[in-house]
CSV table of C-alpha atoms in Angstrom, one decimal:
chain,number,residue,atom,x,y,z
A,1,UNK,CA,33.3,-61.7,-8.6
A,2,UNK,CA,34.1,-62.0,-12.2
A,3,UNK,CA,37.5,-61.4,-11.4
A,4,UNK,CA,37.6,-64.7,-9.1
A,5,UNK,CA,35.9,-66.8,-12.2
A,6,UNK,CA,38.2,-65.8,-14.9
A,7,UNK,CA,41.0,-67.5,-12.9
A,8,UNK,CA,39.5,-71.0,-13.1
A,9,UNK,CA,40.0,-70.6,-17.2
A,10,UNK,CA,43.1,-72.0,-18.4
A,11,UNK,CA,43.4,-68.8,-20.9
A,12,UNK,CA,43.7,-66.7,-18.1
A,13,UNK,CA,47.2,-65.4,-17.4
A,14,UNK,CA,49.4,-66.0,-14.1
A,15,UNK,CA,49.2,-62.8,-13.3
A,16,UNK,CA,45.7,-62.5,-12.6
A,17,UNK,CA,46.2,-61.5,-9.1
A,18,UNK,CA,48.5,-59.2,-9.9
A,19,UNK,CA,46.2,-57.7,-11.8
A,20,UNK,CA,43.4,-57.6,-9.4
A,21,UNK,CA,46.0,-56.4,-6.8
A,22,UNK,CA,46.3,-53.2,-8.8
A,23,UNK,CA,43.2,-52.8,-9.4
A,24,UNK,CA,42.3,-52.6,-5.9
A,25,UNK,CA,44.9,-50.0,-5.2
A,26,UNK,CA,43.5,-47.8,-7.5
A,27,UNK,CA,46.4,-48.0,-10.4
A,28,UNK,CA,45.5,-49.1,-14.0
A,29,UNK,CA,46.5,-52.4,-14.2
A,30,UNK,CA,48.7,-53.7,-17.3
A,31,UNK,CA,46.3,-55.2,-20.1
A,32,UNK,CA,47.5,-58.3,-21.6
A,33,UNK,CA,46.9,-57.8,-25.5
A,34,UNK,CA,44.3,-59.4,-26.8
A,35,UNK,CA,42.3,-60.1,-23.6
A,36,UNK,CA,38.6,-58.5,-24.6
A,37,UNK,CA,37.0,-59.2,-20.6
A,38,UNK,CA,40.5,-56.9,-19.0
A,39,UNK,CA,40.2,-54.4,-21.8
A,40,UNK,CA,36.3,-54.1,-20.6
A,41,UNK,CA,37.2,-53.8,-17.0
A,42,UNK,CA,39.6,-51.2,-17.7
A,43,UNK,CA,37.3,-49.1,-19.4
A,44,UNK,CA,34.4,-49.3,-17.1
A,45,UNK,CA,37.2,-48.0,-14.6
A,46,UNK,CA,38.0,-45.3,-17.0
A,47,UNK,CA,34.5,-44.2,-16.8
A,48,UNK,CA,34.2,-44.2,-13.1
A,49,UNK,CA,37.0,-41.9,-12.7
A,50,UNK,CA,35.6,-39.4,-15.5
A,51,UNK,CA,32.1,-39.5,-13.3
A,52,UNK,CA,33.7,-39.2,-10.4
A,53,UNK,CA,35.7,-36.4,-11.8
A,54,UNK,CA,32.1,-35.1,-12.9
A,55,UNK,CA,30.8,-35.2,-9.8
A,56,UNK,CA,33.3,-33.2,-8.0
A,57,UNK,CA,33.4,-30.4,-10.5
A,58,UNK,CA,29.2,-30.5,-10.3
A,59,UNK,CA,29.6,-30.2,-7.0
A,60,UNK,CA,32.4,-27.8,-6.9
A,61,UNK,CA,29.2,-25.3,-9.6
A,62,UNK,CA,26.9,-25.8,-6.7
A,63,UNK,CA,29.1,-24.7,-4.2
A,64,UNK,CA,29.7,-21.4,-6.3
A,65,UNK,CA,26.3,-21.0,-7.4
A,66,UNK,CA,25.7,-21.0,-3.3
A,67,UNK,CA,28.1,-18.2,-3.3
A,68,UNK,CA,26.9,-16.4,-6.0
A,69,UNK,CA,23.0,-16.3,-5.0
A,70,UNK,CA,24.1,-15.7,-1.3
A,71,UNK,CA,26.0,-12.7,-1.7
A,72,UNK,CA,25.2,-10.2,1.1
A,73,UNK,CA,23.2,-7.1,-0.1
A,74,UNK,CA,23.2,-5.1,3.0
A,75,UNK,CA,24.4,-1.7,1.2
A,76,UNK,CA,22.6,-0.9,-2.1
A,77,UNK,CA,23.6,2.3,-2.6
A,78,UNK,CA,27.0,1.6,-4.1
A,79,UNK,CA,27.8,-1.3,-6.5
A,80,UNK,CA,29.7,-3.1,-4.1
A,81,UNK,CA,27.3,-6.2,-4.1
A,82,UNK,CA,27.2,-6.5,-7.9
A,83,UNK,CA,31.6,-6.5,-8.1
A,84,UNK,CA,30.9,-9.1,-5.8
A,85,UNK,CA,28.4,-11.4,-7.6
A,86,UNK,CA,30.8,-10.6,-11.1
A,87,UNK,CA,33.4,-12.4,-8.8
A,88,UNK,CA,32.1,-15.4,-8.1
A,89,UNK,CA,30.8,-15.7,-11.4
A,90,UNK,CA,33.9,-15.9,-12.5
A,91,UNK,CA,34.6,-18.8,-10.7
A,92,UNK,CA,31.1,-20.4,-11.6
A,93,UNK,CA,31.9,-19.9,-15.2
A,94,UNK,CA,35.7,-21.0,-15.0
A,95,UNK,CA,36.4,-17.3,-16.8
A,96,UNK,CA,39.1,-15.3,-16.6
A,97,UNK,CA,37.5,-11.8,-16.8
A,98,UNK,CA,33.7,-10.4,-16.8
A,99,UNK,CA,32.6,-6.6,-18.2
A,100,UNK,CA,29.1,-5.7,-16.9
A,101,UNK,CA,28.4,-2.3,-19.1
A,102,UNK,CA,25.1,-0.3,-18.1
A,103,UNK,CA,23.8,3.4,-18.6
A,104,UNK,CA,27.0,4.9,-17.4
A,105,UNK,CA,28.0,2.4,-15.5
A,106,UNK,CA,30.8,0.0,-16.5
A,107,UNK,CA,32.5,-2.7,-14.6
A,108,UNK,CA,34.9,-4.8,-14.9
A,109,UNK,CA,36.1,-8.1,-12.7
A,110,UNK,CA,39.3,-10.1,-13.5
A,111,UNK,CA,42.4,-9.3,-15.9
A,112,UNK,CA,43.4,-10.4,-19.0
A,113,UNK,CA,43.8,-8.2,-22.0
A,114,UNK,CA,40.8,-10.2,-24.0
A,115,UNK,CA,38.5,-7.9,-21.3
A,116,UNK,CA,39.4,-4.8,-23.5
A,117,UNK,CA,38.1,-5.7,-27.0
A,118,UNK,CA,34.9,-7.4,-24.5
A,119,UNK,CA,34.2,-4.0,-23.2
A,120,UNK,CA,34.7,-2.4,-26.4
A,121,UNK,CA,32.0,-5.2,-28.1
A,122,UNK,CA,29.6,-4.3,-25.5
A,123,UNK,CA,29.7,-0.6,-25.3
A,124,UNK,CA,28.7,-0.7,-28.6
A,125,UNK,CA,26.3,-3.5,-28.7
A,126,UNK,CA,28.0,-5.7,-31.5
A,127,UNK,CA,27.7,-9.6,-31.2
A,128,UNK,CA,24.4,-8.5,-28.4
A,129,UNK,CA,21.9,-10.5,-30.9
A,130,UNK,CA,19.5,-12.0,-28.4
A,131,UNK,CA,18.7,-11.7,-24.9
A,132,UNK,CA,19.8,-15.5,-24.0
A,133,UNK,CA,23.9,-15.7,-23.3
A,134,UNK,CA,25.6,-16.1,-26.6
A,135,UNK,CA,29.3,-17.6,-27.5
A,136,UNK,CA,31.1,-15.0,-29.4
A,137,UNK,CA,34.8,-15.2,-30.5
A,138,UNK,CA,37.9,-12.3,-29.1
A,139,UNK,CA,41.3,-12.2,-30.7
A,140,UNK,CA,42.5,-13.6,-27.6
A,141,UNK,CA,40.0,-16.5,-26.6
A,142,UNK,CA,36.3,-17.4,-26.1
A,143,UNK,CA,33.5,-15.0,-24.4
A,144,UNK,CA,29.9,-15.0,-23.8
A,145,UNK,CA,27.7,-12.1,-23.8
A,146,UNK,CA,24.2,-11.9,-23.0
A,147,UNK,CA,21.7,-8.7,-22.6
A,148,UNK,CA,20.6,-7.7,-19.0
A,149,UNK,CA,17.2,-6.0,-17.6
A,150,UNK,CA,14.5,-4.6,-19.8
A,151,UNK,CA,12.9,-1.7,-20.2
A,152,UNK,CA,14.5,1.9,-20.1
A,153,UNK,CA,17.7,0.8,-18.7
A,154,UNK,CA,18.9,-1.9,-20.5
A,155,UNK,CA,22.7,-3.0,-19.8
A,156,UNK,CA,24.9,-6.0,-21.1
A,157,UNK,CA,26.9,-8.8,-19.7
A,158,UNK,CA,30.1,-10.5,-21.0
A,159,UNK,CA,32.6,-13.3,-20.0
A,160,UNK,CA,35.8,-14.2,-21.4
A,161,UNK,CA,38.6,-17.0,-21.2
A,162,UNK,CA,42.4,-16.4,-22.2
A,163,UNK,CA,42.8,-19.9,-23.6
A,164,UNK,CA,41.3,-22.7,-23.3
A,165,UNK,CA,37.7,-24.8,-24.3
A,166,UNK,CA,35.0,-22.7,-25.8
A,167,UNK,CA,32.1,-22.1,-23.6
A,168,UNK,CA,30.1,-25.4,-23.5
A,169,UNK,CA,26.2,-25.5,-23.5
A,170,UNK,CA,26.4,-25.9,-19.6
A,171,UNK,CA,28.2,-23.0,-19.4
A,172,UNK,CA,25.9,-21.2,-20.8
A,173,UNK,CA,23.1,-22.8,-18.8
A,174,UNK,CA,24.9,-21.4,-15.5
A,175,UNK,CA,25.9,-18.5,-17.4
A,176,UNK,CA,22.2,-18.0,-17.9
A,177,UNK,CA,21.5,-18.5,-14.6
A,178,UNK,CA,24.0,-15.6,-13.2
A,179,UNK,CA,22.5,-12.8,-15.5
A,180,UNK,CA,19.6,-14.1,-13.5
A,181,UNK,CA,20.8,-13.5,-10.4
A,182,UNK,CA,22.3,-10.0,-11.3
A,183,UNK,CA,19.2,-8.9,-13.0
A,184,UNK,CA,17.5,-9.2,-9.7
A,185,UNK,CA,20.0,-7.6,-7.8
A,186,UNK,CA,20.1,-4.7,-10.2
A,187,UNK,CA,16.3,-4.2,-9.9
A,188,UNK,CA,16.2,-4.1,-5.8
A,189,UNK,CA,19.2,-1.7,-6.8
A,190,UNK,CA,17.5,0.2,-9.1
A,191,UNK,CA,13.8,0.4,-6.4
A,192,UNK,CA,16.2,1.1,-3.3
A,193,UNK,CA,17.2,4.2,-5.1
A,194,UNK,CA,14.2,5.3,-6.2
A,195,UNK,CA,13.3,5.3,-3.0
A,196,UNK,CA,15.9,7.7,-1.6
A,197,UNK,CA,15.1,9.7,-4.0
A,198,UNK,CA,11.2,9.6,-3.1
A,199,UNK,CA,12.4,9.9,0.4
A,200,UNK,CA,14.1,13.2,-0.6
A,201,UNK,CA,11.4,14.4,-2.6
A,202,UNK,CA,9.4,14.1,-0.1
A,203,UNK,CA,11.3,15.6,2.5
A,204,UNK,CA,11.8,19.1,0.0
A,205,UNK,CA,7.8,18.5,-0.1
A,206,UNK,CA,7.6,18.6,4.1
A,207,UNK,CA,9.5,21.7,4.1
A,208,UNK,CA,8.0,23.6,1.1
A,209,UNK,CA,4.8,22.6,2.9
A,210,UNK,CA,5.9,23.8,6.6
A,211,UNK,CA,7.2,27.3,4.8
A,212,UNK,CA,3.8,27.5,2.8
A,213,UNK,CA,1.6,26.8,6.6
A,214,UNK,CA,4.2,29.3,7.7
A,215,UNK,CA,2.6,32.6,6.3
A,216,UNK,CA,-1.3,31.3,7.5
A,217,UNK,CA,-1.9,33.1,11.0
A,218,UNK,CA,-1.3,31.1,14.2
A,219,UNK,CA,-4.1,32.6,16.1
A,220,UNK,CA,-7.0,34.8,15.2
A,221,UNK,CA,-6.6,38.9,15.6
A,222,UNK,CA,-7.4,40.5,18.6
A,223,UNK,CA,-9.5,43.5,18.1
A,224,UNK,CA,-12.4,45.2,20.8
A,225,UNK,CA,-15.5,44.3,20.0
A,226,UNK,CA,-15.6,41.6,17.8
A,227,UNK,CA,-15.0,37.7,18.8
A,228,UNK,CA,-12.9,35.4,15.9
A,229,UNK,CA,-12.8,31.3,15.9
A,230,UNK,CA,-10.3,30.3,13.4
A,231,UNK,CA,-9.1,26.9,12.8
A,232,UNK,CA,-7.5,24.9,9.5
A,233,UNK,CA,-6.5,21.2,9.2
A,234,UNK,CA,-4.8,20.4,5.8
A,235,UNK,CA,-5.5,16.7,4.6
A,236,UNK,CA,-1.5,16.1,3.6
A,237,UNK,CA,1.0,17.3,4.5
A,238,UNK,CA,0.1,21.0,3.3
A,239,UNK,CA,-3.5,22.1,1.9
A,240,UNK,CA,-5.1,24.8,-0.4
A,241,UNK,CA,-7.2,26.3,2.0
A,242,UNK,CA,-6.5,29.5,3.7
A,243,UNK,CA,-7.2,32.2,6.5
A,244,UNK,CA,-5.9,35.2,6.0
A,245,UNK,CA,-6.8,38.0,8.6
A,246,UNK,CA,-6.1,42.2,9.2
A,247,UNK,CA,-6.8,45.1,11.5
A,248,UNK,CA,-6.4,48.1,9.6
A,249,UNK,CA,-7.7,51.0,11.3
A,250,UNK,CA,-10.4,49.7,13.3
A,251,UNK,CA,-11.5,47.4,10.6
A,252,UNK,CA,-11.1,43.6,10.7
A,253,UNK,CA,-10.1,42.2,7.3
A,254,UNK,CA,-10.6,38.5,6.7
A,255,UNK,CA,-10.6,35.9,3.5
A,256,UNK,CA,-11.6,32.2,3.3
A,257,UNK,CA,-10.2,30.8,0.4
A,258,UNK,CA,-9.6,27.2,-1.2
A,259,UNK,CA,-7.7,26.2,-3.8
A,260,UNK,CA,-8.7,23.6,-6.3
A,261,UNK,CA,-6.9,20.1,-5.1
A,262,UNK,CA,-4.8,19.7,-2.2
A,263,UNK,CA,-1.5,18.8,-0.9
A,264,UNK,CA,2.2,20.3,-2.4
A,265,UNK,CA,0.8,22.2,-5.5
A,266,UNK,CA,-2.5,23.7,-3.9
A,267,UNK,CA,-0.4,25.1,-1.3
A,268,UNK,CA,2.3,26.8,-3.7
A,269,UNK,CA,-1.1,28.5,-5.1
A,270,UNK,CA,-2.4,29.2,-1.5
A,271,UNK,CA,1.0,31.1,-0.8
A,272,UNK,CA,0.3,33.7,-3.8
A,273,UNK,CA,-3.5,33.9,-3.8
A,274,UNK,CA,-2.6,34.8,0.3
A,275,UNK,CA,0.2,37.7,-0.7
A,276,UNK,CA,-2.2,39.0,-3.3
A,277,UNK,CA,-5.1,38.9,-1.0
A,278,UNK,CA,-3.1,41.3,1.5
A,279,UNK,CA,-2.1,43.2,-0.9
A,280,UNK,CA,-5.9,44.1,-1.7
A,281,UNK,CA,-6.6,44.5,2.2
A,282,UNK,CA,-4.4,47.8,2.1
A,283,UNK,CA,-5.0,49.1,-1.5
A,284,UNK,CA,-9.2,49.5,-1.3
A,285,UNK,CA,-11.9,51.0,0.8
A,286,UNK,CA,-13.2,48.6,3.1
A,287,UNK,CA,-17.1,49.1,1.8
A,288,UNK,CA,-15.7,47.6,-1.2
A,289,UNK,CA,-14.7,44.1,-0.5
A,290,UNK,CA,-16.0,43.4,-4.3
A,291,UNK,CA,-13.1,45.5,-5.3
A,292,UNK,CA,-10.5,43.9,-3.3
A,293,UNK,CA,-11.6,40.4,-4.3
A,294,UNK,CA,-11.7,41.2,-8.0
A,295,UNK,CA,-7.8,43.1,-7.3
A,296,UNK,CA,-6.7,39.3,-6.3
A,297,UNK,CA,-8.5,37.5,-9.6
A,298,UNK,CA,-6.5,40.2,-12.2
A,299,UNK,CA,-3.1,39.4,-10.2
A,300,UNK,CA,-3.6,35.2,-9.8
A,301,UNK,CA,-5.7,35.2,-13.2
A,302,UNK,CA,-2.4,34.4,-15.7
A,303,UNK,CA,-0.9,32.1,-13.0
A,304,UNK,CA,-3.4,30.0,-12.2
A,305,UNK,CA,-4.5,29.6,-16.3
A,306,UNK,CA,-0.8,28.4,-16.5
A,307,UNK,CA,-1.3,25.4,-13.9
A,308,UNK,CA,-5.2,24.9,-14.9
A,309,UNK,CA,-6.1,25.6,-11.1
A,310,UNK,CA,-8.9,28.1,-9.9
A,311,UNK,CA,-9.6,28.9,-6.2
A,312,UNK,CA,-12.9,29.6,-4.6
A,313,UNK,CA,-12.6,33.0,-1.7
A,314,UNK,CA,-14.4,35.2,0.9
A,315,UNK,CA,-13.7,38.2,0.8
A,316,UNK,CA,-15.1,40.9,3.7
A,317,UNK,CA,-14.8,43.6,6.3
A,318,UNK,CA,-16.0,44.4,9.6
A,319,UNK,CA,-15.7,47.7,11.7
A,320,UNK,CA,-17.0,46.5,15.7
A,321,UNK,CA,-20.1,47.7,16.6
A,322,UNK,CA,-21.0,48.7,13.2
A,323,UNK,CA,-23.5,45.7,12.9
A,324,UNK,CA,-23.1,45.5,9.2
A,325,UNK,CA,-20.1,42.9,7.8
A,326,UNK,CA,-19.3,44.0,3.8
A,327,UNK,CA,-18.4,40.7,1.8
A,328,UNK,CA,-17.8,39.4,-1.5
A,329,UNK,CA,-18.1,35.9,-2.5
A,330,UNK,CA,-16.1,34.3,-5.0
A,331,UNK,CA,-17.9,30.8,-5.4
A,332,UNK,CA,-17.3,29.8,-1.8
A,333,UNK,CA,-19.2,27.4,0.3
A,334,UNK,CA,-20.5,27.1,2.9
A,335,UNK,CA,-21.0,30.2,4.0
A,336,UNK,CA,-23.9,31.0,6.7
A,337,UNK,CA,-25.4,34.4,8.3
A,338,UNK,CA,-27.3,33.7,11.0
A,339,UNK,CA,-29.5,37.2,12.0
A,340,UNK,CA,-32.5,37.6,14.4
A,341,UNK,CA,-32.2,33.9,14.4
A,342,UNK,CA,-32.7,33.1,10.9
A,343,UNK,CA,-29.8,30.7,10.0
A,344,UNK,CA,-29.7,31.0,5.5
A,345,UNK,CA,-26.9,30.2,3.0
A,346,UNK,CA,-24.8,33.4,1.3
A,347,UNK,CA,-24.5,32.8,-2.2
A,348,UNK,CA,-21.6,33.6,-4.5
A,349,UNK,CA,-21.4,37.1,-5.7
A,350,UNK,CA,-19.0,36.5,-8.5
A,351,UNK,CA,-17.4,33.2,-10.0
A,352,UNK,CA,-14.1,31.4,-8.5
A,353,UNK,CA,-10.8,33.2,-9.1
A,354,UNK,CA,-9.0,31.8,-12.3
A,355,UNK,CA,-12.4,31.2,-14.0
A,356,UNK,CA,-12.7,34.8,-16.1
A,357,UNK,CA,-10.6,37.6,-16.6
A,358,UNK,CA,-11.1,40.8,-15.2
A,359,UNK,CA,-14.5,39.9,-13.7
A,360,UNK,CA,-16.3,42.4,-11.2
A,361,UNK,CA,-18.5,40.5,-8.5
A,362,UNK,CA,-20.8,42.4,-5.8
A,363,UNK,CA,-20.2,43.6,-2.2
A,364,UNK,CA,-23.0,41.9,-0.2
A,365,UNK,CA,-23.8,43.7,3.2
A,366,UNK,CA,-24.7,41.4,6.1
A,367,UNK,CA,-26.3,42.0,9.2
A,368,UNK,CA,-23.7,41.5,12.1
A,369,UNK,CA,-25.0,42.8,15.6
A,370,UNK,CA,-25.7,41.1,19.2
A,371,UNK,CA,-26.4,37.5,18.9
A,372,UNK,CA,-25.8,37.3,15.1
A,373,UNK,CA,-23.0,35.0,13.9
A,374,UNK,CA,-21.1,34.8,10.0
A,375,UNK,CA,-19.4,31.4,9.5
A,376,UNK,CA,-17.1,30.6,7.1
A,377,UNK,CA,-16.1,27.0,5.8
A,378,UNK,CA,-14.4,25.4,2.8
A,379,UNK,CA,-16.0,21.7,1.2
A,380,UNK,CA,-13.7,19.7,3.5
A,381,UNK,CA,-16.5,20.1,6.2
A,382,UNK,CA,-19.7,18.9,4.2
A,383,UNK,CA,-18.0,16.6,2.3
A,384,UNK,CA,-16.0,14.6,5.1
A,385,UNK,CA,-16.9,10.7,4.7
A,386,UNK,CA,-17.3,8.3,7.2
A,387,UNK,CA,-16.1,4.7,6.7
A,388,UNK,CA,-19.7,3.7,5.1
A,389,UNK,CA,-18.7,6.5,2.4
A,390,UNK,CA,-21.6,8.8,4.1
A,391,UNK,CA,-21.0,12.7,4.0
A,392,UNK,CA,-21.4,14.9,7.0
A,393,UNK,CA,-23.6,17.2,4.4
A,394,UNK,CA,-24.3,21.2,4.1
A,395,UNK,CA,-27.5,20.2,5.9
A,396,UNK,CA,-25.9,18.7,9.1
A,397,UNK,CA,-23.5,21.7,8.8
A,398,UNK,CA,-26.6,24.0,8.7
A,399,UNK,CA,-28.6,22.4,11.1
A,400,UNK,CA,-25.4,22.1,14.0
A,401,UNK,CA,-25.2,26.1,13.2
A,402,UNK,CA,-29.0,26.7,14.1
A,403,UNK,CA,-28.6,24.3,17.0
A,404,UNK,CA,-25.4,25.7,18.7
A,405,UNK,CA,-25.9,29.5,18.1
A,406,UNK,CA,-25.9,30.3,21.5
A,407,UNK,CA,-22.9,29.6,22.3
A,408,UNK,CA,-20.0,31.4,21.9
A,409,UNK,CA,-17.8,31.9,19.0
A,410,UNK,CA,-14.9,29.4,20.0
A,411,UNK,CA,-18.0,27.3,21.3
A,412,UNK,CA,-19.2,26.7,18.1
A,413,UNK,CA,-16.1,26.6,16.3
A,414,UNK,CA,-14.7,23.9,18.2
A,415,UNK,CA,-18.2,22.2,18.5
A,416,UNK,CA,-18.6,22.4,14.9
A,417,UNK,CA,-15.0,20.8,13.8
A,418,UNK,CA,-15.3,18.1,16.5
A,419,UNK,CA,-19.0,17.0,15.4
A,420,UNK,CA,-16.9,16.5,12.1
A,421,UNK,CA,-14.1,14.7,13.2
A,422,UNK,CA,-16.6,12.9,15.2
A,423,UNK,CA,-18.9,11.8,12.5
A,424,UNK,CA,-15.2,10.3,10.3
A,425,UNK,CA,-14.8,8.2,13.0
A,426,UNK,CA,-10.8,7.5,12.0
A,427,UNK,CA,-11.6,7.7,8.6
A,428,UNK,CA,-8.8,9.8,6.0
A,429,UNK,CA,-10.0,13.3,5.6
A,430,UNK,CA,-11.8,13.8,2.2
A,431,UNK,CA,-10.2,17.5,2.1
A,432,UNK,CA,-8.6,20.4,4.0
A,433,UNK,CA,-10.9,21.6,6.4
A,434,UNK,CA,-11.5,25.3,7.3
A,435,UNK,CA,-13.6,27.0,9.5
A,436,UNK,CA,-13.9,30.5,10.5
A,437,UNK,CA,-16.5,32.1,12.9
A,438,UNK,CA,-17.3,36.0,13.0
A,439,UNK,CA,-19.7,37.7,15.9
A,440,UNK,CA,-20.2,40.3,18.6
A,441,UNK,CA,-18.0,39.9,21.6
A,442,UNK,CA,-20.4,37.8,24.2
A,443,UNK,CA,-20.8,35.0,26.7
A,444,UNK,CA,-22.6,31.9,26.8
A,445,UNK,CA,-26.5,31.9,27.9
């Protein structure tokens, strides 16, 4: 419209459609000199080319930045994924070269000889004054460097140009923006390998465990005269308590033990405290389980100072048809004799094993004919919690032993663990549990 006015001046030149003609094309049109209202027009085209120009390169950043943020992570276990986030920074940051230097890791995207002196800069950390992306100057053109990731593992980032404009304060805006976006990927780098290596860990844990269940007996000993119920469930994957069982001439040998804690370490104790407890089975009289038990505190007693563990054991004998079981009791509970009906506790005879050097406990001699029963437990019975955080309780235990001693053996064994499990009700297992029953050989009445 201001066009079709200034041709009704009489200053105006002839050419004015010309002019207009050219403009419409899209080619600078010729300026007569002097004429202030062309000269405007011509730069307000000038400036819509520039933002034009602006636009398309803006748009041309998004696009990259699309690129860089959606590069596909679908392998973390190599570095695969960050070369290819360094490469289309490049082309975000119009650079010619990129070093990304961290631990012992140091990559590098692009060419240019410039990328040497930036990988020397950054392997030593000169010019790396703040975390924010820096300009810095090369011998061979403009770079930016900027400090990645915190914490123990630090690591740096640089970009560099052959020639050209130093890096402008939106470059380093999307500059800041990229060590961003690798500082993210490095960190779901850095947890995906943390967890293979927990996964590992854990699987060198599952077969330390199986190996240390290994040496616990499958099934109880067979031996005239005498009826056995043993059962163990470990609360992880392996547990501190133990069975250990022997029939040496005639006699059945048998220890309940527990070590302090549970899971991977408790069973690495369990494995010794078992060897040394066989150990003792052949080397003393069996009258003497005091003897035996006090054999296995002077051979753990260094070892389990060193890991600040102690474990809690049974220790007895029992020749069939003697009626009399020998036993020594290293702070272990629960332990119950039930005799002429009389259900009552068995108290330790001598501390826990790891507690005092060289201690000497008692042998304890308990009445073991018809219809009498010995039971054995370790804490993970009593102290099982349901989901309301009640405990079954020593007194349930006691009181389900007076109830079901008619039954047999496995028939209170089995009775006893299920009215455990029963009373969790789903709920994790507060400990290992551990339950061994000792009596004449009989049926049900």
């Amino acid at each position: 419209m201001a066009l079709v006015g200034l041709s009704r001046h009489a200053d105006v030149p002839t050419d004015v459609s010309t002019t207009r003609m050219d403009l419409e094309r899209g080619r600078p049109a010729p300026v007569p000199e002097g004429d202030p209202l062309l000269r405007t027009v011509q730069r307000l085209t000038d400036s819509q080319e520039r933002v034009t120009e602006a636009l398309i390169a803006s748009q041309d950043q998004l696009a990259a930045l699309r690129a860089l943020i959606g590069v596909p992570i679908n392998s973390l276990d190599d570095n695969s994924a960050l070369e290819l986030m360094l490469t289309e920074a490049l082309e975000l940051t119009n650079s010619d070269g990129a070093v990304l230097v961290r631990g012992g890791l140091v990559m590098e995207v692009g060419a240019g000889a410039q990328l040497v002196e930036l990988r020397q800069r950054l392997t030593c950390g000169k010019g790396l004054r703040r975390s924010e992306p820096h300009p810095v100057e090369l011998s061979d053109g403009p770079a930016v460097v900027a400090v990645l990731g915190e914490g123990a593992r630090p690591g740096c980032l640089g970009f560099a140009r052959r020639s050209g404009a130093r890096y402008s304060t939106g470059d380093l805006q999307l500059i800041d923006a990229v060590v961003a976006a690798i500082n993210t990927l490095m960190s779901l780098t850095d947890l995906h390998r943390r967890s293979v290596q927990r996964a590992a860990i854990d699987r060198e844990h599952q077969l330390a465990s199986n190996l240390a269940q290994a040496i616990l007996p499958t099934a109880p000993p067979s031996l005239a005269g005498v009826e056995v119920f043993a059962a163990s469930i470990p609360a992880s994957l392996a547990g501190g308590d133990f069975i250990v069982f022997e029939v040496l001439d005639g006699v059945l040998w048998f220890a309940v033990g527990d070590v302090a804690g549970k899971g991977l370490p408790a069973a690495i104790v369990m494995t010794r405290a078992v060897s040394a407890t066989r150990v003792a089975f052949h080397t003393h009289a069996d009258d003497d389980p005091a003897a035996a038990l006090g054999a296995v505190g002077d051979e753990l007693f260094d070892y389990l100072s060193g890991v600040g563990l102690f474990v809690t054991m049974a220790l007895g004998s029992y020749r069939p048809g003697s009626g009399i079981v020998h036993l020594a009791n290293a702070g272990h509970s629960p332990l119950l004799s039930v005799a002429g009906g009389v259900t009552r506790v068995v108290p330790p005879s001598m501390p826990p094993i790891g507690v005092v050097r060289a201690i000497r406990g008692r042998t304890q001699r308990l009445p073991l004919g018809p219809n009498d029963l010995l039971v054995l437990g370790s804490d993970g019975l009593a102290e099982q919690e349901n989901a309301d955080g009640e405990l079954y309780g020593y007194d349930r235990l006691r009181c389900r032993v007076e109830q079901w001693a008619h039954l047999t053996v496995n028939e209170l064994g089995d009775g006893l663990m299920n009215d455990v499990d029963d009373h969790a009700g789903g709920a994790l297992a507060s400990d290992d549990r551990t339950l061994v029953v000792l009596g004449e050989a009989r049926v049900a009445r």
